[in-house]
XYZ file of C-alpha atoms in Angstrom:
736
model
C 80.711 -33.710 -183.777
C 80.545 -36.490 -186.344
C 80.683 -36.657 -190.198
C 79.303 -39.460 -192.287
C 79.138 -39.579 -196.132
C 76.868 -42.230 -197.637
C 76.263 -43.008 -201.287
C 72.980 -43.771 -202.922
C 73.257 -47.451 -202.077
C 73.798 -46.615 -198.373
C 77.493 -47.595 -198.525
C 79.695 -45.578 -196.186
C 82.209 -43.579 -198.112
C 83.676 -41.583 -195.180
C 83.270 -41.704 -191.380
C 84.878 -39.045 -189.163
C 84.131 -38.360 -185.469
C 85.621 -38.753 -181.954
C 88.819 -40.732 -181.314
C 87.027 -44.018 -181.017
C 85.157 -43.629 -184.265
C 88.312 -42.626 -186.082
C 89.901 -45.884 -185.067
C 86.897 -47.690 -186.517
C 86.960 -45.699 -189.783
C 88.796 -48.304 -191.878
C 86.461 -50.995 -190.680
C 83.180 -49.209 -191.640
C 84.144 -47.613 -194.978
C 82.534 -49.555 -197.828
C 79.993 -51.172 -195.600
C 76.267 -50.399 -195.725
C 74.764 -48.222 -193.046
C 72.121 -50.726 -191.854
C 74.970 -53.156 -191.177
C 76.902 -50.699 -189.037
C 74.314 -48.443 -187.334
C 71.702 -49.874 -185.023
C 68.285 -50.080 -186.539
C 66.771 -47.938 -183.745
C 69.323 -45.208 -184.462
C 68.949 -45.324 -188.240
C 65.164 -45.624 -188.452
C 64.407 -41.890 -187.824
C 67.178 -40.920 -190.294
C 66.105 -43.132 -193.205
C 63.202 -41.020 -194.525
C 65.205 -37.792 -194.149
C 68.120 -39.510 -195.998
C 65.913 -40.161 -199.004
C 64.713 -36.499 -198.976
C 68.353 -35.302 -198.847
C 69.208 -37.670 -201.712
C 66.577 -35.878 -203.731
C 68.344 -32.582 -203.048
C 66.637 -31.269 -199.829
C 68.776 -30.185 -196.880
C 67.412 -31.555 -193.582
C 68.233 -29.981 -190.140
C 66.639 -31.297 -186.956
C 67.251 -32.402 -183.342
C 67.177 -36.051 -182.521
C 66.886 -37.693 -179.135
C 68.393 -41.128 -178.904
C 66.084 -43.833 -177.670
C 69.091 -45.755 -176.495
C 70.665 -43.333 -174.004
C 68.445 -40.239 -174.162
C 71.180 -38.068 -175.586
C 70.195 -35.193 -177.843
C 71.953 -34.479 -181.139
C 71.663 -31.728 -183.704
C 71.536 -33.473 -187.146
C 72.051 -31.960 -190.606
C 71.638 -33.969 -193.848
C 72.818 -32.414 -197.122
C 73.156 -34.000 -200.605
C 76.592 -34.693 -202.093
C 76.405 -33.402 -205.699
C 78.331 -34.262 -208.774
C 77.312 -32.415 -211.942
C 74.280 -31.230 -209.995
C 73.265 -34.794 -209.401
C 73.078 -36.180 -205.856
C 75.335 -39.142 -205.606
C 75.161 -39.439 -201.814
C 74.333 -37.762 -198.533
C 76.546 -36.022 -196.005
C 75.345 -36.531 -192.416
C 76.656 -34.048 -189.762
C 75.845 -34.764 -186.068
C 76.631 -32.802 -182.863
C 75.858 -33.838 -179.239
C 73.790 -30.971 -177.752
C 72.489 -32.862 -174.707
C 73.788 -30.330 -172.143
C 72.545 -27.327 -174.086
C 69.151 -28.927 -174.595
C 68.917 -29.744 -170.909
C 69.835 -26.152 -169.944
C 67.339 -24.741 -172.427
C 64.616 -26.966 -171.063
C 65.379 -25.958 -167.514
C 65.403 -22.293 -168.494
C 62.055 -22.705 -170.184
C 60.693 -24.448 -167.096
C 62.032 -21.643 -164.870
C 60.519 -18.996 -167.087
C 57.166 -20.753 -167.052
C 57.359 -21.034 -163.199
C 58.282 -17.377 -162.778
C 55.547 -16.374 -165.162
C 53.044 -18.436 -163.185
C 54.178 -16.821 -159.937
C 53.955 -13.328 -161.396
C 50.502 -14.035 -162.754
C 49.075 -15.003 -159.335
C 50.503 -11.961 -157.515
C 48.126 -9.150 -156.584
C 51.073 -6.812 -156.819
C 51.824 -5.364 -160.253
C 55.238 -6.224 -161.756
C 56.867 -4.471 -164.747
C 60.295 -5.079 -166.258
C 61.748 -2.385 -168.540
C 65.092 -2.108 -170.287
C 67.518 0.769 -170.028
C 65.525 2.713 -172.595
C 62.274 2.369 -170.747
C 60.887 -0.220 -173.208
C 58.528 -2.717 -171.649
C 60.063 -6.197 -171.474
C 57.593 -8.012 -169.244
C 54.473 -7.321 -167.203
C 52.170 -9.543 -165.193
C 48.410 -9.557 -165.385
C 48.000 -7.484 -162.181
C 50.405 -4.839 -163.505
C 48.551 -4.517 -166.807
C 45.218 -4.312 -164.982
C 46.397 -1.642 -162.524
C 47.920 0.516 -165.273
C 45.233 -0.219 -167.893
C 47.827 -1.563 -170.357
C 47.660 -4.036 -173.226
C 50.913 -6.004 -172.882
C 51.585 -6.614 -176.570
C 50.753 -3.023 -177.549
C 52.910 -1.643 -174.780
C 55.819 -3.851 -175.801
C 55.627 -2.462 -179.313
C 55.425 1.146 -178.097
C 58.747 2.559 -176.707
C 56.882 5.522 -175.173
C 54.205 3.443 -173.477
C 54.922 4.887 -170.025
C 54.665 8.541 -171.060
C 50.948 8.176 -171.634
C 50.504 7.336 -167.926
C 51.256 10.913 -166.859
C 52.980 9.831 -163.638
C 53.663 12.316 -160.867
C 55.233 12.044 -157.419
C 52.342 12.244 -154.977
C 54.586 13.842 -152.353
C 55.830 16.925 -154.199
C 54.024 16.729 -157.572
C 57.241 16.372 -159.610
C 57.238 14.379 -162.878
C 58.487 10.828 -162.724
C 60.504 9.248 -165.523
C 60.971 5.516 -165.726
C 64.168 5.745 -167.731
C 67.917 6.048 -167.816
C 68.086 8.758 -165.139
C 66.564 6.493 -162.539
C 68.481 3.448 -163.728
C 71.859 5.206 -163.769
C 71.714 5.781 -160.011
C 72.092 2.070 -159.469
C 69.926 2.307 -156.335
C 66.441 1.156 -155.533
C 63.758 3.501 -154.249
C 61.167 2.122 -151.868
C 57.569 3.136 -151.239
C 57.278 6.126 -153.532
C 53.721 7.344 -153.790
C 52.903 7.913 -157.464
C 49.835 9.489 -158.977
C 49.047 8.238 -162.502
C 46.362 8.947 -165.040
C 45.589 5.822 -167.015
C 44.742 5.637 -170.729
C 41.066 5.428 -169.804
C 41.356 8.784 -168.027
C 41.000 7.473 -164.474
C 43.456 8.658 -161.819
C 45.026 6.158 -159.469
C 47.437 6.373 -156.570
C 50.178 3.760 -156.528
C 52.779 2.690 -153.988
C 55.817 1.908 -156.172
C 59.203 0.254 -155.531
C 62.054 0.649 -158.071
C 64.820 -1.924 -158.185
C 67.663 -1.935 -160.773
C 68.165 -5.131 -162.811
C 71.837 -6.078 -163.198
C 73.856 -8.511 -165.311
C 76.771 -10.742 -164.358
C 79.222 -7.825 -164.316
C 76.894 -5.683 -162.173
C 75.945 -3.424 -165.045
C 72.376 -2.030 -165.019
C 70.372 -3.728 -167.771
C 66.907 -2.727 -166.796
C 64.467 -1.839 -164.038
C 61.967 -3.901 -162.097
C 58.940 -1.999 -160.808
C 56.587 -3.471 -158.225
C 53.515 -1.496 -157.297
C 50.154 -1.649 -155.610
C 47.016 0.333 -156.234
C 46.450 2.134 -152.921
C 43.768 4.498 -154.194
C 40.963 3.036 -152.073
C 43.251 2.628 -149.074
C 44.404 6.234 -149.295
C 40.844 7.441 -149.737
C 39.883 5.418 -146.647
C 42.899 6.807 -144.781
C 42.028 10.352 -145.730
C 38.455 9.698 -144.681
C 39.658 8.256 -141.381
C 42.028 11.194 -140.971
C 39.165 13.579 -141.591
C 37.037 11.697 -139.073
C 39.918 11.632 -136.626
C 40.508 15.338 -137.107
C 36.808 15.934 -136.497
C 36.974 13.839 -133.329
C 40.150 15.563 -132.172
C 38.377 18.866 -132.558
C 35.965 17.679 -129.888
C 38.559 16.838 -127.219
C 39.472 19.406 -124.588
C 43.244 19.175 -125.049
C 45.370 20.796 -127.716
C 46.473 18.217 -130.288
C 49.129 19.043 -132.883
C 51.139 17.135 -135.465
C 54.182 18.028 -137.500
C 56.173 16.635 -140.378
C 59.761 15.491 -139.804
C 60.997 19.056 -140.279
C 58.798 20.298 -137.403
C 56.213 22.097 -139.562
C 52.602 21.837 -138.461
C 50.413 19.340 -140.318
C 47.522 19.202 -137.836
C 46.111 21.767 -135.405
C 42.827 21.000 -133.650
C 40.237 23.411 -132.345
C 41.500 23.212 -128.745
C 44.964 24.160 -130.004
C 43.423 27.226 -131.647
C 41.764 28.175 -128.361
C 44.853 27.459 -126.250
C 47.473 29.239 -128.346
C 45.370 31.824 -130.183
C 46.654 30.723 -133.602
C 43.994 29.595 -136.088
C 44.447 26.358 -137.997
C 45.068 28.284 -141.196
C 47.737 30.408 -139.480
C 49.466 27.421 -137.896
C 49.525 24.987 -140.812
C 52.953 24.706 -142.413
C 54.692 26.850 -139.786
C 57.368 25.672 -137.388
C 55.616 24.471 -134.245
C 58.504 25.410 -131.938
C 58.386 29.004 -133.177
C 54.641 29.123 -132.520
C 54.390 27.761 -128.989
C 57.748 27.685 -127.198
C 58.492 30.429 -124.709
C 61.652 32.308 -125.675
C 64.160 34.249 -123.648
C 63.179 32.736 -120.293
C 65.748 29.951 -120.014
C 63.043 27.430 -119.193
C 64.844 24.440 -117.624
C 61.870 22.252 -118.500
C 61.896 23.106 -122.216
C 61.473 20.020 -124.429
C 64.639 18.840 -126.190
C 65.676 19.987 -129.654
C 63.014 22.702 -129.736
C 60.259 20.202 -130.686
C 62.078 19.327 -133.872
C 63.932 16.210 -132.743
C 63.042 12.582 -133.070
C 62.972 11.655 -129.400
C 59.710 11.374 -127.477
C 59.318 13.712 -124.528
C 56.870 14.119 -121.669
C 56.923 16.812 -119.019
C 55.826 20.258 -117.903
C 57.009 23.286 -119.842
C 56.276 26.959 -120.247
C 54.450 27.604 -123.536
C 53.534 30.825 -125.345
C 50.303 32.139 -126.853
C 49.937 34.260 -129.959
C 49.674 37.423 -127.850
C 53.032 36.654 -126.194
C 51.651 35.615 -122.826
C 53.025 32.419 -121.322
C 51.465 29.662 -119.275
C 52.542 26.386 -117.667
C 51.463 23.308 -119.604
C 51.776 19.555 -119.528
C 53.296 18.650 -122.890
C 53.680 15.208 -124.433
C 55.569 14.664 -127.692
C 55.646 11.372 -129.587
C 57.553 10.456 -132.746
C 55.557 8.786 -135.552
C 57.347 5.950 -137.374
C 56.597 4.169 -140.640
C 56.761 0.432 -141.218
C 60.518 0.614 -141.740
C 61.060 2.420 -138.438
C 61.776 5.807 -140.037
C 60.424 8.957 -138.409
C 57.557 10.486 -140.374
C 56.637 13.279 -138.000
C 55.637 14.078 -134.436
C 52.435 14.429 -132.467
C 52.018 16.759 -129.540
C 49.384 17.001 -126.821
C 49.280 19.995 -124.474
C 47.098 20.784 -121.462
C 46.959 24.204 -119.824
C 48.142 23.744 -116.219
C 47.545 27.340 -115.114
C 44.595 26.568 -112.843
C 46.239 23.445 -111.466
C 49.524 25.235 -110.793
C 47.644 28.075 -109.119
C 45.672 25.565 -107.068
C 48.856 23.723 -106.117
C 50.485 26.959 -105.069
C 47.433 27.853 -103.042
C 47.369 24.369 -101.563
C 51.075 24.568 -100.809
C 50.625 27.941 -99.157
C 47.701 26.568 -97.158
C 49.657 23.469 -96.241
C 52.651 25.563 -95.184
C 50.333 27.736 -93.113
C 48.706 24.730 -91.471
C 52.095 23.128 -90.898
C 53.375 26.330 -89.310
C 50.309 26.352 -87.060
C 50.664 22.636 -86.296
C 54.360 22.980 -85.489
C 53.693 25.829 -83.067
C 50.809 24.413 -81.070
C 51.527 22.811 -77.733
C 49.568 19.652 -78.467
C 51.073 16.760 -80.359
C 49.625 16.121 -83.813
C 50.095 13.323 -86.288
C 48.286 12.034 -89.357
C 47.976 8.480 -90.641
C 46.895 7.082 -93.995
C 44.359 4.352 -94.754
C 46.893 1.657 -93.814
C 47.695 3.295 -90.473
C 51.112 4.565 -91.631
C 52.292 7.872 -90.178
C 52.442 10.612 -92.803
C 53.103 13.695 -90.660
C 54.219 14.407 -87.089
C 54.456 17.928 -85.666
C 57.228 19.237 -83.433
C 55.274 18.753 -80.216
C 54.556 15.122 -81.131
C 58.253 14.550 -81.841
C 59.109 15.953 -78.417
C 56.388 14.035 -76.561
C 57.028 10.687 -78.266
C 60.808 10.938 -78.508
C 60.822 10.119 -82.257
C 61.662 12.397 -85.171
C 59.458 12.809 -88.236
C 62.059 11.048 -90.394
C 62.000 8.051 -88.055
C 58.207 7.882 -87.815
C 57.184 8.654 -91.389
C 55.908 5.532 -93.109
C 55.784 3.495 -89.887
C 52.513 1.971 -88.602
C 51.523 4.081 -85.596
C 49.761 1.214 -83.807
C 52.859 -0.983 -83.801
C 55.108 1.813 -82.608
C 53.281 4.128 -80.190
C 49.835 2.693 -79.395
C 50.014 -1.047 -78.879
C 48.963 -1.401 -75.217
C 46.220 -0.293 -72.843
C 46.890 2.011 -69.877
C 46.861 -1.061 -67.614
C 49.637 -2.682 -69.660
C 47.492 -5.194 -71.544
C 48.158 -5.616 -75.258
C 45.795 -3.601 -77.458
C 44.656 -5.407 -80.643
C 44.111 -3.139 -83.614
C 40.375 -3.788 -83.478
C 40.263 -2.188 -80.010
C 42.172 0.928 -81.063
C 39.930 4.038 -80.937
C 42.014 5.744 -83.635
C 41.497 2.828 -86.022
C 37.799 2.827 -85.133
C 37.526 6.547 -85.934
C 38.768 5.935 -89.464
C 36.794 2.744 -89.963
C 33.524 4.267 -88.743
C 34.154 7.716 -90.264
C 33.429 9.465 -86.973
C 35.380 11.715 -84.632
C 36.468 10.087 -81.371
C 37.407 11.855 -78.109
C 39.443 9.809 -75.614
C 40.106 11.319 -72.199
C 42.576 8.735 -70.908
C 44.816 6.435 -72.918
C 48.482 5.518 -73.223
C 51.024 6.098 -75.962
C 54.485 4.563 -75.692
C 57.528 6.807 -75.619
C 60.591 5.853 -77.647
C 62.403 4.754 -74.465
C 59.515 2.408 -73.603
C 57.828 4.306 -70.766
C 54.105 4.975 -70.818
C 52.921 8.421 -71.852
C 49.412 9.090 -70.497
C 47.481 11.063 -73.125
C 44.102 12.433 -74.041
C 43.356 12.810 -77.737
C 40.859 13.498 -80.479
C 40.955 11.381 -83.636
C 39.131 12.753 -86.686
C 38.907 10.919 -90.035
C 39.414 12.739 -93.333
C 39.213 11.896 -97.017
C 41.103 13.570 -99.849
C 39.664 14.426 -103.264
C 41.267 11.342 -104.765
C 39.577 9.094 -102.235
C 42.528 8.473 -99.911
C 41.274 7.997 -96.362
C 43.231 8.880 -93.280
C 42.978 10.203 -89.755
C 44.394 13.193 -87.877
C 45.126 12.788 -84.168
C 45.667 15.678 -81.759
C 46.904 14.607 -78.318
C 48.275 16.081 -75.117
C 50.396 14.774 -72.288
C 48.117 14.387 -69.279
C 50.841 13.272 -66.865
C 50.402 16.376 -64.695
C 46.640 16.044 -64.859
C 46.922 12.401 -63.866
C 49.218 13.361 -61.006
C 46.741 16.002 -59.838
C 43.892 13.554 -60.150
C 45.861 10.936 -58.268
C 46.651 13.495 -55.570
C 42.999 14.471 -55.330
C 42.051 10.810 -55.234
C 44.494 10.197 -52.433
C 43.232 13.246 -50.594
C 39.672 12.084 -51.039
C 40.650 8.602 -49.928
C 42.470 10.110 -46.975
C 39.414 12.061 -45.933
C 37.288 8.964 -46.338
C 39.771 7.104 -44.152
C 39.302 9.638 -41.369
C 35.740 8.478 -40.916
C 36.522 4.826 -41.533
C 39.298 4.834 -38.906
C 37.110 6.602 -36.380
C 34.276 4.148 -37.012
C 36.695 1.236 -36.619
C 37.795 2.670 -33.245
C 34.230 3.244 -32.160
C 33.113 -0.220 -33.274
C 36.276 -1.972 -32.064
C 37.097 -3.341 -35.549
C 40.876 -3.275 -35.229
C 42.507 -6.684 -35.142
C 45.924 -7.788 -33.860
C 48.093 -10.413 -35.558
C 51.286 -11.788 -34.124
C 54.491 -13.066 -35.696
C 56.952 -15.042 -33.556
C 60.559 -13.948 -33.059
C 62.785 -16.953 -32.340
C 66.237 -17.605 -30.989
C 68.314 -18.620 -34.030
C 70.175 -21.215 -31.966
C 67.387 -22.901 -30.007
C 64.565 -22.034 -32.450
C 62.443 -21.168 -29.401
C 60.031 -18.228 -29.503
C 61.284 -15.373 -27.338
C 58.594 -12.813 -28.141
C 55.757 -12.048 -30.579
C 55.592 -8.903 -32.695
C 52.080 -7.482 -32.783
C 50.831 -6.435 -36.230
C 47.748 -4.284 -36.717
C 44.893 -4.849 -39.228
C 41.554 -3.090 -39.759
C 38.450 -5.131 -40.387
C 35.924 -3.518 -42.776
C 32.190 -3.934 -42.053
C 32.047 -6.633 -44.759
C 34.803 -8.608 -43.034
C 37.644 -7.559 -45.384
C 40.973 -7.062 -43.644
C 43.030 -3.966 -44.518
C 46.790 -3.782 -43.908
C 48.363 -0.935 -41.903
C 49.932 0.712 -44.951
C 46.473 1.798 -46.103
C 45.324 3.601 -42.969
C 48.256 4.339 -40.612
C 49.663 7.275 -42.702
C 46.197 8.855 -42.650
C 45.858 8.175 -38.967
C 49.176 9.915 -38.305
C 48.127 12.975 -40.332
C 44.694 13.156 -38.720
C 45.888 12.715 -35.124
C 43.987 9.451 -34.725
C 47.235 7.518 -34.465
C 47.429 8.233 -30.770
C 44.094 6.498 -30.128
C 45.209 3.541 -32.268
C 48.527 3.286 -30.363
C 46.622 3.372 -27.052
C 44.323 0.587 -28.293
C 47.328 -1.551 -29.296
C 49.166 -0.824 -26.007
C 46.125 -1.863 -24.010
C 45.638 -5.124 -25.961
C 49.394 -5.871 -25.857
C 49.538 -5.381 -22.087
C 46.664 -7.858 -21.655
C 48.517 -10.375 -23.859
C 51.762 -9.974 -21.863
C 49.899 -11.003 -18.683
C 50.116 -14.587 -19.971
C 53.903 -14.395 -19.535
C 54.730 -14.104 -23.248
C 56.905 -11.117 -24.262
C 55.265 -8.943 -26.928
C 56.694 -6.346 -29.256
C 54.522 -3.279 -29.906
C 55.112 -0.871 -32.820
C 54.731 2.806 -31.893
C 54.332 5.746 -34.247
C 56.638 8.728 -34.249
C 53.842 10.957 -32.924
C 53.392 8.779 -29.861
C 57.021 9.254 -28.805
C 56.356 12.931 -28.299
C 52.942 12.438 -26.710
C 53.035 12.604 -22.915
C 49.587 11.085 -22.818
C 50.839 7.866 -24.434
C 53.494 7.453 -21.733
C 50.845 8.004 -19.068
C 48.638 5.418 -20.795
C 51.491 2.874 -20.734
C 52.017 3.508 -16.987
C 48.304 3.126 -16.334
C 48.098 -0.177 -18.253
C 51.111 -1.532 -16.354
C 49.511 -0.646 -12.997
C 46.066 -2.018 -13.763
C 47.294 -5.226 -15.382
C 50.128 -5.955 -12.977
C 52.161 -7.283 -15.938
C 55.963 -7.569 -15.796
C 57.181 -4.421 -17.681
C 60.121 -6.369 -19.104
C 57.653 -8.398 -21.218
C 56.773 -5.277 -23.171
C 59.141 -4.344 -26.032
C 58.344 -1.081 -27.778
C 59.616 -0.795 -31.371
C 60.447 2.623 -32.854
C 61.842 3.477 -36.307
C 64.797 5.593 -37.307
C 62.382 7.865 -39.203
C 60.507 8.653 -35.999
C 63.759 9.433 -34.218
C 64.873 11.804 -36.951
C 61.724 13.909 -36.540
C 62.572 14.720 -32.905
C 65.644 13.075 -31.446
C 65.277 14.768 -28.076
C 61.667 13.638 -27.664
C 62.698 10.118 -28.693
C 65.497 10.123 -26.135
C 63.149 11.236 -23.302
C 60.549 8.661 -24.362
C 63.121 5.856 -24.442
C 64.574 6.781 -21.063
C 61.093 6.917 -19.484
C 60.226 3.460 -20.870
C 63.477 2.037 -19.526
C 62.729 3.629 -16.189
C 59.376 1.794 -16.167
C 61.228 -1.475 -16.881
C 60.146 -1.866 -20.506
C 62.563 -2.658 -23.345
C 63.185 -0.797 -26.626
C 63.862 -2.096 -30.187
C 65.266 0.091 -32.994
C 63.650 -1.015 -36.306
C 65.142 -0.893 -39.866
C 68.667 -0.523 -38.531
C 71.325 -0.059 -41.227
C 69.234 1.850 -43.762
C 69.868 5.329 -42.350
C 72.961 7.429 -41.725
C 72.362 8.206 -38.027
C 72.156 4.676 -36.677
C 75.433 4.853 -34.747
C 74.438 8.183 -33.179
C 71.070 6.838 -32.078
C 72.678 3.762 -30.658
C 74.946 5.950 -28.632
C 72.230 8.300 -27.327
C 69.263 5.976 -26.824
C 68.925 3.124 -24.322
C 68.245 0.486 -26.979
C 67.897 -3.230 -26.192
C 67.475 -4.699 -29.692
C 68.673 -3.739 -33.166
C 66.362 -5.059 -35.908
C 68.403 -5.623 -39.075
C 66.492 -4.391 -42.105
C 65.014 -6.983 -44.458
C 67.018 -5.401 -47.323
C 70.209 -7.000 -45.979
C 68.584 -10.303 -45.041
C 66.728 -11.142 -48.259
C 69.855 -11.649 -50.416
C 72.206 -12.690 -47.655
C 73.012 -15.996 -49.336
C 74.071 -14.435 -52.677
C 75.297 -10.942 -51.862
C 78.631 -10.624 -50.035
C 77.933 -6.941 -49.328
C 74.828 -7.841 -47.313
C 76.841 -10.369 -45.315
C 79.425 -7.682 -44.531
C 76.694 -5.301 -43.313
C 75.087 -7.943 -41.102
C 78.479 -8.893 -39.744
C 79.236 -5.250 -38.959
C 75.865 -4.686 -37.252
C 76.359 -7.773 -35.083
C 79.821 -6.585 -34.036
C 78.527 -3.092 -33.308
C 75.597 -4.370 -31.276
C 77.823 -6.588 -29.164
C 80.063 -3.633 -28.517
C 77.106 -1.737 -27.081
C 75.669 -4.758 -25.291
C 72.653 -4.868 -27.610
C 71.017 -7.957 -29.120
C 70.174 -8.294 -32.853
C 67.004 -9.393 -34.637
C 66.940 -10.265 -38.382
C 63.701 -9.570 -40.252
C 62.396 -11.277 -43.413
C 63.930 -14.755 -43.141
C 62.505 -16.675 -46.088
C 64.478 -19.951 -46.102
C 66.529 -22.332 -43.962
C 69.806 -21.356 -45.629
C 69.405 -17.755 -44.573
C 68.620 -18.818 -41.025
C 71.779 -20.905 -40.910
C 73.868 -18.002 -42.191
C 72.404 -15.701 -39.549
C 73.432 -18.158 -36.864
C 76.961 -18.345 -38.313
C 77.201 -14.544 -38.342
C 76.187 -14.330 -34.686
C 72.668 -12.848 -35.036
C 70.624 -13.495 -31.883
C 67.006 -13.633 -33.054
C 65.070 -13.879 -36.323
C 61.578 -13.634 -37.764
C 60.060 -14.217 -41.189
C 57.797 -16.409 -43.305
C 60.217 -19.340 -43.085
C 59.809 -19.314 -39.296
C 56.113 -18.417 -39.072
C 53.590 -16.287 -40.869
C 51.570 -13.689 -38.951
C 48.528 -15.239 -37.246
C 45.472 -13.534 -35.728
C 45.364 -13.344 -31.969
C 41.666 -14.212 -32.080
C 40.550 -17.251 -34.146
C 38.865 -17.041 -37.519
C 40.156 -13.616 -38.485
C 41.717 -14.129 -41.946
C 45.411 -14.211 -42.749
C 48.407 -11.929 -42.744
């Protein structure tokens, strides 16, 4: 602050102020103001000085043009005998206060502008409920005149405000303010001064000072009359629509009391809407005293959502199974406002499921007790069911097969072993073409990999929900196949009777020969005669196809006689021949007589004829074989024992029969180079033969190495493809 006293002639009588100005006091006293104060600073004071000199007190604010500072200035006359003899000038620097006031005014103008553009109504009241401030939207919503309301302490009482939730009176006053807490989203019904009723959504928020004391209340509110009317209209429409749906729809408040009950709920539970409204929903519909494990949690009164099947109760006390879905309704702040419930009577479905289950159990019992295998597959070819017979026939259990693709596991190849693409699968075709397929002969694959011959019927089916599949009933036809094969063989055997007889009558048997050589000199010592049958079309048939039939039919004797006759003619050239005889011929006196007759008529050297018999033929009648062998030796012919080493009586036969050659079985010759056991057998046979003065012949020599080994082991003779393949005795007659 500063103090300056000036006389009428503008001479400074006293100057007091801050420290600096006090130091200058002695220098300015007595001097004129214009000489001390800058003209720009004194100019605005000069006219007011003259008015003060006339006796008027002047108070004003002055902003310095020099530095922008603001001062509060007061000019008062200095009186002596009521006559002004000078002027007292008091100054105070109020720059900071002026700046703060200006900023406060700017802030208030900004806030006022913001409030005025809001659609939301804003009111500010003091602790006595007197209106302090209101924006334009607030006045419009409430129908207030701001200035009149400010002057009227009871302005709010004329609004007749009530809580829209419970109808209680609302008081915007000390009771609300004293709580020190805000209240959000209270629905308020008001009746304005013009008599119109409005519904407001109101928020209360206490207004506090620097020490946290409540100084007033801020109310923000919106007129939601039209919105609520629209909501109620939509709710009415929704309720009308819900009355048309075929499921029971209910709603409750947070406390579980019914707020909505549609027509289907009336029909389902037997309670009318009027009876149900306001009552506890759990008490109305939940079954009691049955310990229902599927009962919804918290007796329908909780806040959790729930979905499941439960036993519900009707008005008459009867119960029924129902699908029940409960959902919690939340407001914008995430608070629960109630629950909705949807229920569907499942009585018919449950009954149908029980019936279906009973039927399925019946069918499964039937399927599991039939002898045929049965399995079902879905639209993707996955196995869905396998009966007990199918498990036994296929070697897989239901647990192992369920979900697997049948084609990849049990039906991936044809009966002849070829791979079966899915497109060729009759079961797949049955489903694709929607037609039943009967297959008389096919192959499934057992778990261990062997073929299972089957016959089956594949029938497609479709469920109510559109799922397509196929049921396959099959049976093991192994025995049937065996019977059929036996019948086929029998039929073939009977057909061979005629074919063999015709071949004899038409002289269509053919002889081939295969040389037997000395393993040391590689010279041929004899030729084994091999029999073939020529069909009318020129096809050659090996002996394995017709000789067994010939033996059973008795025609083998005629064939042996034919071979003996042709062999005797061949021996006349001086080449030793080896003739295979059947077991029947060894016991046939007529065959011996035929041999004697051929020897006489041909004049051939009997020693050039070697007759080969098998151990099997000897076993059938050892005594007959012994007599036959002795008679041949008596005639001068020689005898070879074929397949030696494969039976258990070889040593006995060697002891009792006059044998000249032992033919070592091909089984011991084929792997001679790699199997030590075979070498031991051959070595033993050679030693045994030498002990009895018998020569050895190795059959089936396929390579030079084997031939060399046979020579090292002391074998006398050998035959096989490495030495020579069978050739026809007469030119142009095919191959072996």
